[in-house]
mmCIF file of C-alpha atoms in Angstrom:
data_model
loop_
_atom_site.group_PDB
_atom_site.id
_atom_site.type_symbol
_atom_site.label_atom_id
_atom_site.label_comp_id
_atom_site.label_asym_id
_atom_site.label_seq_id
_atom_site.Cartn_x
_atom_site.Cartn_y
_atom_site.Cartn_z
ATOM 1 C CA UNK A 1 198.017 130.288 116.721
ATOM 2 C CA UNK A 2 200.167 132.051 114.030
ATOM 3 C CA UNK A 3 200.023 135.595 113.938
ATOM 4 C CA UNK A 4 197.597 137.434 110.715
ATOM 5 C CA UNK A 5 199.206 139.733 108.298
ATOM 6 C CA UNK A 6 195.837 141.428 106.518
ATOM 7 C CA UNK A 7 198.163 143.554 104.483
ATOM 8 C CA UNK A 8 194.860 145.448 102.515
ATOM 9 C CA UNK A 9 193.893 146.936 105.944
ATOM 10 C CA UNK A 10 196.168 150.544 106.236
ATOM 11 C CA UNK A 11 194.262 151.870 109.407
ATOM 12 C CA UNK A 12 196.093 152.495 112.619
ATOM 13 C CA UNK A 13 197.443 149.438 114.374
ATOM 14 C CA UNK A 14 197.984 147.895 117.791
ATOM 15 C CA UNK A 15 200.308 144.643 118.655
ATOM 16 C CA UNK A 16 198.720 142.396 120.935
ATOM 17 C CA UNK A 17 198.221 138.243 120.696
ATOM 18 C CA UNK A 18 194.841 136.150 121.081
ATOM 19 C CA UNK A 19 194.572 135.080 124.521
ATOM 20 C CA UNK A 20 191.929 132.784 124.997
ATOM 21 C CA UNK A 21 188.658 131.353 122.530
ATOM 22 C CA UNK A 22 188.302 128.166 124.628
ATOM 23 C CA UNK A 23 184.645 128.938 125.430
ATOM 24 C CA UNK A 24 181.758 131.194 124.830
ATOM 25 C CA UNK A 25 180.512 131.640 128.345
ATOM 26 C CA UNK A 26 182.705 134.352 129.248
ATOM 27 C CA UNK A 27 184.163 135.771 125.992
ATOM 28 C CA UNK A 28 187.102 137.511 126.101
ATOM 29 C CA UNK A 29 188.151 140.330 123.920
ATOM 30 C CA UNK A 30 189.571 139.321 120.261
ATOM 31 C CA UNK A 31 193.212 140.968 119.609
ATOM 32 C CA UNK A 32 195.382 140.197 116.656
ATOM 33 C CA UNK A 33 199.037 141.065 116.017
ATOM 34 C CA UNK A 34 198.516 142.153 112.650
ATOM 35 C CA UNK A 35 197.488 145.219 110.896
ATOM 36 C CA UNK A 36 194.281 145.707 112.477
ATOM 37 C CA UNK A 37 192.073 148.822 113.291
ATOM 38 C CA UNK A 38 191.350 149.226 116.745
ATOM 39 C CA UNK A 39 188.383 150.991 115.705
ATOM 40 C CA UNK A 40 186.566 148.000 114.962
ATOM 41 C CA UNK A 41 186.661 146.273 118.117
ATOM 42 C CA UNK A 42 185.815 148.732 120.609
ATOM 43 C CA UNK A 43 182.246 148.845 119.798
ATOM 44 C CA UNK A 44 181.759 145.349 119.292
ATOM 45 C CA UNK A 45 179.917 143.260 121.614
ATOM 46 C CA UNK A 46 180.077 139.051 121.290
ATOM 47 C CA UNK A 47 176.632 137.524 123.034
ATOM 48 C CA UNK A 48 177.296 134.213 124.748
ATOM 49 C CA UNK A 49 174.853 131.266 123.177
ATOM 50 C CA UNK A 50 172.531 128.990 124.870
ATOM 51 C CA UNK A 51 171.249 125.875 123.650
ATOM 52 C CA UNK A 52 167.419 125.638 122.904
ATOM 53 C CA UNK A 53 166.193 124.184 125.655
ATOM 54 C CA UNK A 54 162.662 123.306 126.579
ATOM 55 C CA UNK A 55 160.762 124.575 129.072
ATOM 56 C CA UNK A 56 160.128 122.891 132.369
ATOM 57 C CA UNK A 57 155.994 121.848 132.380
ATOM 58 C CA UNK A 58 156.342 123.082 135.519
ATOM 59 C CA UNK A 59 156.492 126.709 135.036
ATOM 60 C CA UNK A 60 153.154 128.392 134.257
ATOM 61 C CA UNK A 61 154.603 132.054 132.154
ATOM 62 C CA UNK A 62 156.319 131.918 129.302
ATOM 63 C CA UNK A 63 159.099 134.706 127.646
ATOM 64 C CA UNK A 64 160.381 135.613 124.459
ATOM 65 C CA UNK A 65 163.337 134.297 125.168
ATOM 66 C CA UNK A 66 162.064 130.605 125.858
ATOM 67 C CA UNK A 67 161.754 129.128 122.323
ATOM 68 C CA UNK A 68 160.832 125.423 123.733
ATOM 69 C CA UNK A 69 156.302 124.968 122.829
ATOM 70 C CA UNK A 70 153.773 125.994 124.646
ATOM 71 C CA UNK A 71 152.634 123.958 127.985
ATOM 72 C CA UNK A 72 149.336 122.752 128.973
ATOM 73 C CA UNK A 73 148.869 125.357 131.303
ATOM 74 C CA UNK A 74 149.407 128.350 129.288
ATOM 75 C CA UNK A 75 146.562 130.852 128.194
ATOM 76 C CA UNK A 76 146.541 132.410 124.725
ATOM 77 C CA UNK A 77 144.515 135.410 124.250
ATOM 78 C CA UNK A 78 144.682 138.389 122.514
ATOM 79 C CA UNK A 79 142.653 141.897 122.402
ATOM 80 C CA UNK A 80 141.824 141.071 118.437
ATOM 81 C CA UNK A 81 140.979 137.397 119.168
ATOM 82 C CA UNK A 82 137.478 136.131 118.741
ATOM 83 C CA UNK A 83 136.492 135.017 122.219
ATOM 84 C CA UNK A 84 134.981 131.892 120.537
ATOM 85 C CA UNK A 85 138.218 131.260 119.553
ATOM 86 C CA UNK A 86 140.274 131.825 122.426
ATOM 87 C CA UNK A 87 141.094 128.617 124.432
ATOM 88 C CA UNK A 88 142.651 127.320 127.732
ATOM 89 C CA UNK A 89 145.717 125.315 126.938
ATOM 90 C CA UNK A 90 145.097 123.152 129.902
ATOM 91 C CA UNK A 91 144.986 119.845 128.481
ATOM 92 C CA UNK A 92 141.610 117.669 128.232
ATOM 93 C CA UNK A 93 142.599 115.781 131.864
ATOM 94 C CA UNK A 94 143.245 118.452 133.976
ATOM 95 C CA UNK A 95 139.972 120.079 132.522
ATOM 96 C CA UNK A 96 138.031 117.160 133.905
ATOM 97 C CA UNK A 97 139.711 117.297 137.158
ATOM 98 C CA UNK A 98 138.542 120.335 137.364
ATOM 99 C CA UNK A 99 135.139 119.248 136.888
ATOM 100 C CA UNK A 100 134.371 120.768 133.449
ATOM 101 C CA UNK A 101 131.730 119.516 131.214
ATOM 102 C CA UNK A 102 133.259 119.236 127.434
ATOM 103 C CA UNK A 103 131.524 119.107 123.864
ATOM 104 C CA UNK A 104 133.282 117.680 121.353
ATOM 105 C CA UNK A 105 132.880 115.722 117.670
ATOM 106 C CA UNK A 106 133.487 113.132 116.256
ATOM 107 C CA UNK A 107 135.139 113.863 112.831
ATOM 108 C CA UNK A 108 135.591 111.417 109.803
ATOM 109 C CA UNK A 109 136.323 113.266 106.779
ATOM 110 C CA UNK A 110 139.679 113.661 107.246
ATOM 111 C CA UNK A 111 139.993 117.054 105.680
ATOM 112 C CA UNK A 112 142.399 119.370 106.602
ATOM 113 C CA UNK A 113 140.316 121.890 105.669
ATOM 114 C CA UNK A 114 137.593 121.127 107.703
ATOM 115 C CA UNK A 115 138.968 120.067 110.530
ATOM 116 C CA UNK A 116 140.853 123.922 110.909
ATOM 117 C CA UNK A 117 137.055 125.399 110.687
ATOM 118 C CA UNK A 118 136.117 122.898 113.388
ATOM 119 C CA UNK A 119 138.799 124.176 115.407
ATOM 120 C CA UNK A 120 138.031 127.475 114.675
ATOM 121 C CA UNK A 121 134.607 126.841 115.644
ATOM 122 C CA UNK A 122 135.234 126.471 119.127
ATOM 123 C CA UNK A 123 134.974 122.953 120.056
ATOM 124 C CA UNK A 124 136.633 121.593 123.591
ATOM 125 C CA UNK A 125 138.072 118.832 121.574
ATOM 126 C CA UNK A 126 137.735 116.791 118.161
ATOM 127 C CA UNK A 127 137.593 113.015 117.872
ATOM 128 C CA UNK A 128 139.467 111.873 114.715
ATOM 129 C CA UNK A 129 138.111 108.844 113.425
ATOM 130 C CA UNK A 130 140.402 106.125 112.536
ATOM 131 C CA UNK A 131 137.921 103.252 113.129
ATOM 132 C CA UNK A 132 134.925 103.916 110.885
ATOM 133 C CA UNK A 133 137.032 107.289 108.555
ATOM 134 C CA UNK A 134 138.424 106.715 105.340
ATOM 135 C CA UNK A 135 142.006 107.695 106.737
ATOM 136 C CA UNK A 136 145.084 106.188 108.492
ATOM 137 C CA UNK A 137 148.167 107.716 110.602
ATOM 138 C CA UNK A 138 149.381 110.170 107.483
ATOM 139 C CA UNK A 139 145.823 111.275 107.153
ATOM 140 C CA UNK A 140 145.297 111.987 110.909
ATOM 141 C CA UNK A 141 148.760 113.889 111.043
ATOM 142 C CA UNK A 142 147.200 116.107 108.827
ATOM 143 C CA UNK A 143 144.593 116.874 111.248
ATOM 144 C CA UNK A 144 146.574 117.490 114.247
ATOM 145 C CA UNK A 145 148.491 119.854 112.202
ATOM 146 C CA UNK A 146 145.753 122.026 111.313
ATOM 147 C CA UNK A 147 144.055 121.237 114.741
ATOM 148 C CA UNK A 148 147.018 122.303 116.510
ATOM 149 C CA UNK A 149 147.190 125.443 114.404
ATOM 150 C CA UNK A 150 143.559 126.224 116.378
ATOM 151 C CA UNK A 151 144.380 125.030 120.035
ATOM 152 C CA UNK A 152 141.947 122.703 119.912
ATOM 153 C CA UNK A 153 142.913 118.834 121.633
ATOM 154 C CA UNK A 154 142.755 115.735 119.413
ATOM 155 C CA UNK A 155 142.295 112.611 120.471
ATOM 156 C CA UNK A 156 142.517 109.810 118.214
ATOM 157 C CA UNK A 157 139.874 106.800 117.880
ATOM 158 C CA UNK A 158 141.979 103.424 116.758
ATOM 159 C CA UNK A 159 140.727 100.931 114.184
ATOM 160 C CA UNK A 160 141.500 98.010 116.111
ATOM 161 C CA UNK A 161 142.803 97.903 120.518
ATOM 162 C CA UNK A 162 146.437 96.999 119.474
ATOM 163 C CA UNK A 163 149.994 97.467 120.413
ATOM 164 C CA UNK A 164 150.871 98.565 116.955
ATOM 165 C CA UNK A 165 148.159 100.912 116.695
ATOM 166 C CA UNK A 166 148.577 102.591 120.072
ATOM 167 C CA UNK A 167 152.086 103.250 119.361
ATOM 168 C CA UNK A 168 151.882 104.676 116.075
ATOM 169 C CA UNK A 169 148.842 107.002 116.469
ATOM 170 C CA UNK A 170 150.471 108.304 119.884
ATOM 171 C CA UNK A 171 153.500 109.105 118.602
ATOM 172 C CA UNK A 172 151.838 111.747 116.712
ATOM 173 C CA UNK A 173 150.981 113.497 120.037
ATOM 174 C CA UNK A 174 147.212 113.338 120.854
ATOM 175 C CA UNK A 175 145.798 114.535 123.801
ATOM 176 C CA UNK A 176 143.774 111.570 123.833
ATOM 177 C CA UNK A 177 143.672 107.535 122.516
ATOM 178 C CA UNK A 178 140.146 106.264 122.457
ATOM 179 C CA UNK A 179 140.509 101.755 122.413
ATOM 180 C CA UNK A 180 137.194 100.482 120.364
ATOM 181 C CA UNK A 181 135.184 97.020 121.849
ATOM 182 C CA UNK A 182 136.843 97.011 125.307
ATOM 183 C CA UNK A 183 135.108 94.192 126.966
ATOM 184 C CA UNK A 184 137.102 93.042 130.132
ATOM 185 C CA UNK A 185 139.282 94.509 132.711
ATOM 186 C CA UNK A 186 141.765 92.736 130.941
ATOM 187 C CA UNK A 187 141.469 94.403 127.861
ATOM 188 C CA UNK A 188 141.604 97.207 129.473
ATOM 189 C CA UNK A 189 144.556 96.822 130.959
ATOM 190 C CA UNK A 190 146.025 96.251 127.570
ATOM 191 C CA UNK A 191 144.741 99.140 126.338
ATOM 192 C CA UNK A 192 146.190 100.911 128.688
ATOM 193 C CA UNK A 193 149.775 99.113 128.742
ATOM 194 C CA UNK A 194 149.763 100.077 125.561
ATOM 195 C CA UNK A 195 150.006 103.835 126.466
ATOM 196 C CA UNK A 196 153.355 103.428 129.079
ATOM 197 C CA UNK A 197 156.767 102.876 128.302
ATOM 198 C CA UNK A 198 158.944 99.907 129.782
ATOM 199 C CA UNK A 199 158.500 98.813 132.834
ATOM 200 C CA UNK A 200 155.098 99.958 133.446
ATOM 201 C CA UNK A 201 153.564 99.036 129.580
ATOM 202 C CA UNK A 202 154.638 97.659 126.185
ATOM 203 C CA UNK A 203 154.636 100.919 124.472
ATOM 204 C CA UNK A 204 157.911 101.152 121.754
ATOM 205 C CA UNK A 205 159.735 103.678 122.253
ATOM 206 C CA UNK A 206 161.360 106.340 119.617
ATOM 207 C CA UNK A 207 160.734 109.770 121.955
ATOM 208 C CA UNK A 208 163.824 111.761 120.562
ATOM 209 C CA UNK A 209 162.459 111.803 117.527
ATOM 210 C CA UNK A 210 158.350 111.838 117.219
ATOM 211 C CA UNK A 211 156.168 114.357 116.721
ATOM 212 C CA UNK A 212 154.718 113.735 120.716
ATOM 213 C CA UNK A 213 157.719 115.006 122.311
ATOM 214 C CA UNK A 214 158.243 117.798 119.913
ATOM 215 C CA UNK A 215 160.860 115.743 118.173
ATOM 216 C CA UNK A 216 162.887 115.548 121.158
ATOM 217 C CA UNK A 217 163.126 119.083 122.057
ATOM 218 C CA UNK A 218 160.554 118.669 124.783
ATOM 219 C CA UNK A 219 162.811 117.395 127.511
ATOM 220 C CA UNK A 220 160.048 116.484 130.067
ATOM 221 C CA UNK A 221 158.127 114.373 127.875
ATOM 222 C CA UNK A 222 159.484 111.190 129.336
ATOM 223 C CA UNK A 223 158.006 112.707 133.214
ATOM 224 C CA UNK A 224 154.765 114.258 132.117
ATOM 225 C CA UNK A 225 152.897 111.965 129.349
ATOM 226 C CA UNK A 226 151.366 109.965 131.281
ATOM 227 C CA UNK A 227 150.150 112.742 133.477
ATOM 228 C CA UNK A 228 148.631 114.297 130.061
ATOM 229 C CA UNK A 229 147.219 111.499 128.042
ATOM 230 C CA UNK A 230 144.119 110.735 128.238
ATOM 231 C CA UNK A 231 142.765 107.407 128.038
ATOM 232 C CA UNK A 232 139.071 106.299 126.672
ATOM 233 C CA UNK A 233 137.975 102.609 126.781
ATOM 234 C CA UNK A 234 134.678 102.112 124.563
ATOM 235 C CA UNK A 235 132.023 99.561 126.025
ATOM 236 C CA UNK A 236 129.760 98.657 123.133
ATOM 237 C CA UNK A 237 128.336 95.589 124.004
ATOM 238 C CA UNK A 238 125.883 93.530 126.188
ATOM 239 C CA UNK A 239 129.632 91.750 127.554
ATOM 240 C CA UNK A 240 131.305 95.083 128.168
ATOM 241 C CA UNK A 241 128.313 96.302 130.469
ATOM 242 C CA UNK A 242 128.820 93.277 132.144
ATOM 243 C CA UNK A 243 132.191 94.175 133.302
ATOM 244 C CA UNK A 244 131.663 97.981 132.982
ATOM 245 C CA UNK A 245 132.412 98.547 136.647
ATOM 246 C CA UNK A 246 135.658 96.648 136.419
ATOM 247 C CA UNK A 247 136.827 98.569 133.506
ATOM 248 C CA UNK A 248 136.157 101.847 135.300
ATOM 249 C CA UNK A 249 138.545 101.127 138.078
ATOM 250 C CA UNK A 250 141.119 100.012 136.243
ATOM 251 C CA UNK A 251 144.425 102.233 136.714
ATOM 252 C CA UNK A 252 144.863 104.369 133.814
ATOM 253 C CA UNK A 253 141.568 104.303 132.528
ATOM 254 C CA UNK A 254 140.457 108.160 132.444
ATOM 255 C CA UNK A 255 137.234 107.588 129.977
ATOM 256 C CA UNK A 256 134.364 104.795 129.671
ATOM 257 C CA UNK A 257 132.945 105.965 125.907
ATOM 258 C CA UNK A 258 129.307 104.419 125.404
ATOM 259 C CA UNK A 259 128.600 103.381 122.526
ATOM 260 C CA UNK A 260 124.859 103.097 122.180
ATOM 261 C CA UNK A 261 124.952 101.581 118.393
ATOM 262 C CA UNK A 262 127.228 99.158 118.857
ATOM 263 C CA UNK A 263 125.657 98.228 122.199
ATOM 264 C CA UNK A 264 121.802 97.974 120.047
ATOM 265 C CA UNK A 265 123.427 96.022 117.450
ATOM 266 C CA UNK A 266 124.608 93.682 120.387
ATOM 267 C CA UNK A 267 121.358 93.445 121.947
ATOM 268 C CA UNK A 268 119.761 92.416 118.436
ATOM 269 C CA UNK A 269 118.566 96.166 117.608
ATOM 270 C CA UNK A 270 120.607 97.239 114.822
ATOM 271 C CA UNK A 271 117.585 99.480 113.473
ATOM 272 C CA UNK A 272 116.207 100.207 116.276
ATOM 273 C CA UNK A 273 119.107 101.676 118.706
ATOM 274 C CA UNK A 274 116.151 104.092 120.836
ATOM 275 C CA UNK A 275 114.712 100.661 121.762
ATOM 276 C CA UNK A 276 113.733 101.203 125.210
ATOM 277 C CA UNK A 277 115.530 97.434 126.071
ATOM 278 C CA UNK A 278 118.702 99.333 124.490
ATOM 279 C CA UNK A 279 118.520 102.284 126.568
ATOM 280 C CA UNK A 280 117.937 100.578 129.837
ATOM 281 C CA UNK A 281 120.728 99.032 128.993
ATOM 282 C CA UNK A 282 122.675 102.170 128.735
ATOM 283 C CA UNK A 283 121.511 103.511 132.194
ATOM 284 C CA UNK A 284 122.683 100.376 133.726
ATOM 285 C CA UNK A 285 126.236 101.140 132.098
ATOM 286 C CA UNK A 286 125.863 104.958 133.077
ATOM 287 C CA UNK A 287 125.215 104.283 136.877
ATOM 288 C CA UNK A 288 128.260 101.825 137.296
ATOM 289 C CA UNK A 289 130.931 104.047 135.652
ATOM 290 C CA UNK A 290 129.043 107.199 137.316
ATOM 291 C CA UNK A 291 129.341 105.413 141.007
ATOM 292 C CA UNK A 292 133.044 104.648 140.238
ATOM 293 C CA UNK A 293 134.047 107.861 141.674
ATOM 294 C CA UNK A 294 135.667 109.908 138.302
ATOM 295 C CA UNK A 295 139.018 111.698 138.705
ATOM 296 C CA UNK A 296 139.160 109.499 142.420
ATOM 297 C CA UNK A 297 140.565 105.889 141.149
ATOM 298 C CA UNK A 298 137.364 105.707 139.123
ATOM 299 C CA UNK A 299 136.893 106.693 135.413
ATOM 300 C CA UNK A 300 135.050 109.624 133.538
ATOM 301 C CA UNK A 301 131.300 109.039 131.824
ATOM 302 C CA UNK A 302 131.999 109.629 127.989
ATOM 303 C CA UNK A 303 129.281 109.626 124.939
ATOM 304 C CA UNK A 304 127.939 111.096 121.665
ATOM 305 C CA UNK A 305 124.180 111.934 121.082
ATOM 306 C CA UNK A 306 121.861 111.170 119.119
ATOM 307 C CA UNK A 307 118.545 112.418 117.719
ATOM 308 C CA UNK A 308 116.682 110.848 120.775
ATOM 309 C CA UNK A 309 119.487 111.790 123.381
ATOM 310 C CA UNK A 310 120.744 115.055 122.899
ATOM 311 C CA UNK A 311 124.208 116.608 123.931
ATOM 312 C CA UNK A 312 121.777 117.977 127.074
ATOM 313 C CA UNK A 313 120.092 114.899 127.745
ATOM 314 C CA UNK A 314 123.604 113.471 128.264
ATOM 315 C CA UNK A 315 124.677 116.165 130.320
ATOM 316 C CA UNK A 316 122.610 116.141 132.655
ATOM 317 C CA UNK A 317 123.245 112.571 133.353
ATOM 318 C CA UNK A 318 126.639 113.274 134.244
ATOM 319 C CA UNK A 319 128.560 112.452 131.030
ATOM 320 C CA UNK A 320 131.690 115.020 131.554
ATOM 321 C CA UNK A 321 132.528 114.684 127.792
ATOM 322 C CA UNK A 322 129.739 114.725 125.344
ATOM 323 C CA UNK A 323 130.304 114.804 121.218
ATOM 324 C CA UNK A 324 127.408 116.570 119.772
ATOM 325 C CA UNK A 325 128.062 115.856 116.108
ATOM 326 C CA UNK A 326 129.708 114.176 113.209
ATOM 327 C CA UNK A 327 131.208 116.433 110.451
ATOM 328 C CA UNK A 328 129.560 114.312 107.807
ATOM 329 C CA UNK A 329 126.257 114.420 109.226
ATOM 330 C CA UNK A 330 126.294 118.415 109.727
ATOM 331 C CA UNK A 331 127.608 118.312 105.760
ATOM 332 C CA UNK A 332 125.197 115.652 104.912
ATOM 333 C CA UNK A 333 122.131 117.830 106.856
ATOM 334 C CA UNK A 334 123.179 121.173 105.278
ATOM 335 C CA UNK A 335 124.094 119.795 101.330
ATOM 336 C CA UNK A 336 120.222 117.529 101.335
ATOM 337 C CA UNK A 337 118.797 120.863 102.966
ATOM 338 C CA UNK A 338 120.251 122.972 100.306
ATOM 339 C CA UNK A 339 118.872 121.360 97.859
ATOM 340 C CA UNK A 340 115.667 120.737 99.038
ATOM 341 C CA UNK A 341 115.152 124.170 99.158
ATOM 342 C CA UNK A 342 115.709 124.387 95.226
ATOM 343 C CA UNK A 343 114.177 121.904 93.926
ATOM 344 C CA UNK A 344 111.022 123.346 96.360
ATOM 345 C CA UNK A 345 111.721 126.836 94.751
ATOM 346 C CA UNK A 346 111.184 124.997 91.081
ATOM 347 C CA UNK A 347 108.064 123.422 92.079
ATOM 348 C CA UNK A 348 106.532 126.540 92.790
ATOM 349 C CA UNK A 349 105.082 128.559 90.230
ATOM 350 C CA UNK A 350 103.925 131.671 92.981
ATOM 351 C CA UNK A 351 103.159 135.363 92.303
ATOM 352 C CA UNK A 352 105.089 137.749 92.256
ATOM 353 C CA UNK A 353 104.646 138.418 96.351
ATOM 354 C CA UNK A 354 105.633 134.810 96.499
ATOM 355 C CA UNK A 355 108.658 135.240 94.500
ATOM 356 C CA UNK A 356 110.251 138.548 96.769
ATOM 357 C CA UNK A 357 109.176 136.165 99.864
ATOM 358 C CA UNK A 358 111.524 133.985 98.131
ATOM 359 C CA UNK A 359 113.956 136.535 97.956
ATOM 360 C CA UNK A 360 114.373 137.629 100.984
ATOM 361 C CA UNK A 361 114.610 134.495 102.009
ATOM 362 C CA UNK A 362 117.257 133.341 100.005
ATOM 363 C CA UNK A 363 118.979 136.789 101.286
ATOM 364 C CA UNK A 364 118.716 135.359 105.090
ATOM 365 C CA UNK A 365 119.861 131.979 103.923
ATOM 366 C CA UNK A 366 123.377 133.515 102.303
ATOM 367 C CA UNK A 367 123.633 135.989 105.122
ATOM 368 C CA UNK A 368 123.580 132.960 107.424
#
C-alpha cells in the first residue's frame, strides 16, 4: 500500500508502515508513514465485529448482547408490568404438555386495534379467523403484528384444508394452524403434511426469507418448527365423529377442535345446536379423543362455548383449550346493551329520585 502524505496535519510525527488489515479478529495497531500525530492513536481502541447471529432455542437466558428474538422459553416481566399482562413465552405446546388448561377466542374482526386490546387483555391465545372473517393473509399479518407486540400466541383458522393455504398462513409464523371439516385419518394426514417440509410433508419452502423464521435470522428454525407448531384438526360432522378416534392418533395431530354447530347442522339441527341428539353426539366425540391419551401419541380435546356450555362446563370435561368468546359477539352484546339502556332512559318519564338513580348509574356504567 502506498505510503499517505496528509500535508494539513503539522503535529509531531512518527515513520512506521501498515503491517497487517487482513482481518478483524485480532486487530492490529494502524501506523502510517506520513505526517501523522501519534497522539491520536494511543487512545484508540478498534472492537472486533460479530455477525448477528441467532440464538440457539436451546439456551433458556438471554443478554444484551444477543440481538437474535426471543425463544419460547423465555419469561418477560417487569416490576411496572400489569400482572394480567405478563406472560410465559413458552409456546402453546409445551404449555399443554405441561398439563395447562388454556382460554382463548376466537377473533373475526380483523382489527388491529382490537386484536392489541385482546392481547392486552390477557388471553392464553387468540384464534384468527380466516374461515368465517372478512380477512385474508395481509389482514391476519396485521394481527400477528399487533398480537406479537402483546406476547400473546396466534394461531390461524384456514378457509379451506389446503396445501396452498397451509403454506401461506404459516409462513407468517403462528403458533398454531387450525384445518376446518377434517373427516378421515386421511385428511388428517394431509393436514398435517401440509405443516413439514420435504421429505416428511409437502410444505414449500422459502425459510430464509418469511416472517416464521424471523426472515432467516432465526437459524434453528429448520430443527425446532415442528417441535413448536401446533396442529388443530376440526371434526364438525356426523362422518368426522365416526373416525374421531383415528384422527386423534394420527402423528402430528396435537388438537381435535369440536365444532358443535357444524356438527348440529350435520345432524339436521341447524337451529337447534343444544339439541340433546346433538350433544350426545358431542360426548361420544369427547370420550374418544379424551381416551386417546393427549401429549402420549394421542391428541388434545379442543372447543369454544356456548350459551348452554360454558368455558367451565368444557373444562371440566377435560377440554385443555377452551375459547370463551368471539370479539364480535362481546361488541355485538355491549353496542345492543348500550343502547338499550338509552332508549330505556327515554321511555321513562321518573321523578326526580328516579332521575339521580339514573345518574349514578350512568356514573358506574362509565366508571366500568
Amino acid at each position: 500500500m502506498a505510503s499517505l502524505n496528509l500535508s494539513y496535519l503539522t503535529t509531531a510525527t512518527t515513520t512506521t508502515s501498515i503491517s497487517s488489515l487482513s482481518t478483524l479478529r485480532k486487530p492490529k495497531p494502524l501506523a502510517f508513514t506520513s505526517n501523522i500525530s501519534t497522539k491520536f492513536f494511543k487512545s484508540q481502541t478498534f472492537k472486533t465485529l460479530t455477525p448477528l447471529k441467532a440464538k440457539s432455542k436451546s439456551k433458556s437466558t438471554t443478554t444484551h448482547s444477543d440481538l437474535s428474538p426471543i425463544d419460547s422459553t423465555t419469561t418477560i416481566t417487569s416490576p411496572n408490568t400489569n400482572t394480567n399482562t405478563t406472560k410465559n413465552l413458552k409456546n402453546l405446546k409445551s404449555r399443554l404438555h405441561n398439563n395447562e388448561t388454556l382460554y382463548g377466542i376466537f377473533f373475526l374482526t380483523f382489527s388491529p386495534t382490537l386484536a392489541e386490546i385482546v392481547g392486552l387483555s390477557g388471553y392464553d391465545f387468540v384464534v384468527v379467523d380466516m374461515e368465517h372473517g372478512p380477512g385474508g393473509i395481509p389482514e391476519a399479518l396485521a394481527c400477528l403484528h399487533a398480537l406479537a407486540a402483546t406476547n400473546t400466541p396466534t394461531i390461524l383458522r384456514l378457509p379451506e384444508s389446503s396445501a396452498a393455504w397451509a403454506k401461506k398462513a404459516l409462513d407468517l409464523g403462528p403458533q398454531g394452524l387450525m384445518f376446518p371439516m377434517i373427516e378421515s385419518p386421511i385428511q388428517a394426514q394431509e393436514a398435517v403434511s401440509y405443516c413439514r417440509f420435504p421429505p416428511r410433508g409437502v410444505r414449500g419452502s422459502a425459510h430464509t426469507v418469511v416472517r416464521a423464521s424471523n426472515y432467516g435470522i432465526d437459524e434453528g428454525y429448520l430443527s425446532n418448527y415442528e417441535d413448536e407448531l401446533l396442529i388443530m384438526c376440526q371434526v364438525e360432522s356426523v362422518e368426522g365423529v365416526k373416525h374421531v378416534d383415528e384422527i386423534a392418533a394420527v402423528d402430528g395431530v396435537d388438537c381435535v377442535q369440536m365444532g358443535p354447530l357444524d356438527l348440529s347442522a350435520s345432524m339436521g339441527y341447524l337451529w337447534d345446536p343444544g339439541n340433546k341428539k346433538v350433544k350426545d353426539m358431542l360426548r361420544v366425540a369427547e370420550r374418544a379423543v379424551l381416551n386417546s391419551e393427549g401429549g402420549n401419541g394421542g391428541a388434545y380435546l379442543s372447543g369454544f362455548a356456548l350459551p348452554y356450555d360454558g368455558p367451565d362446563d368444557l373444562r371440566k370435561r377435560g377440554y385443555h383449550m377452551v375459547s370463551g368468546a368471539v370479539d364480535v359477539a362481546l361488541f355485538r352484546s355491549a353496542a345492543v346493551e348500550d343502547v338499550k339502556k338509552f332508549k330505556m332512559a327515554l321511555a321513562t318519564d321518573g321523578s326526580d329520585d328516579e332521575q339521580e338513580d339514573r345518574q349514578a348509574g350512568d356514573e358506574k356504567y362509565w366508571s366500568e
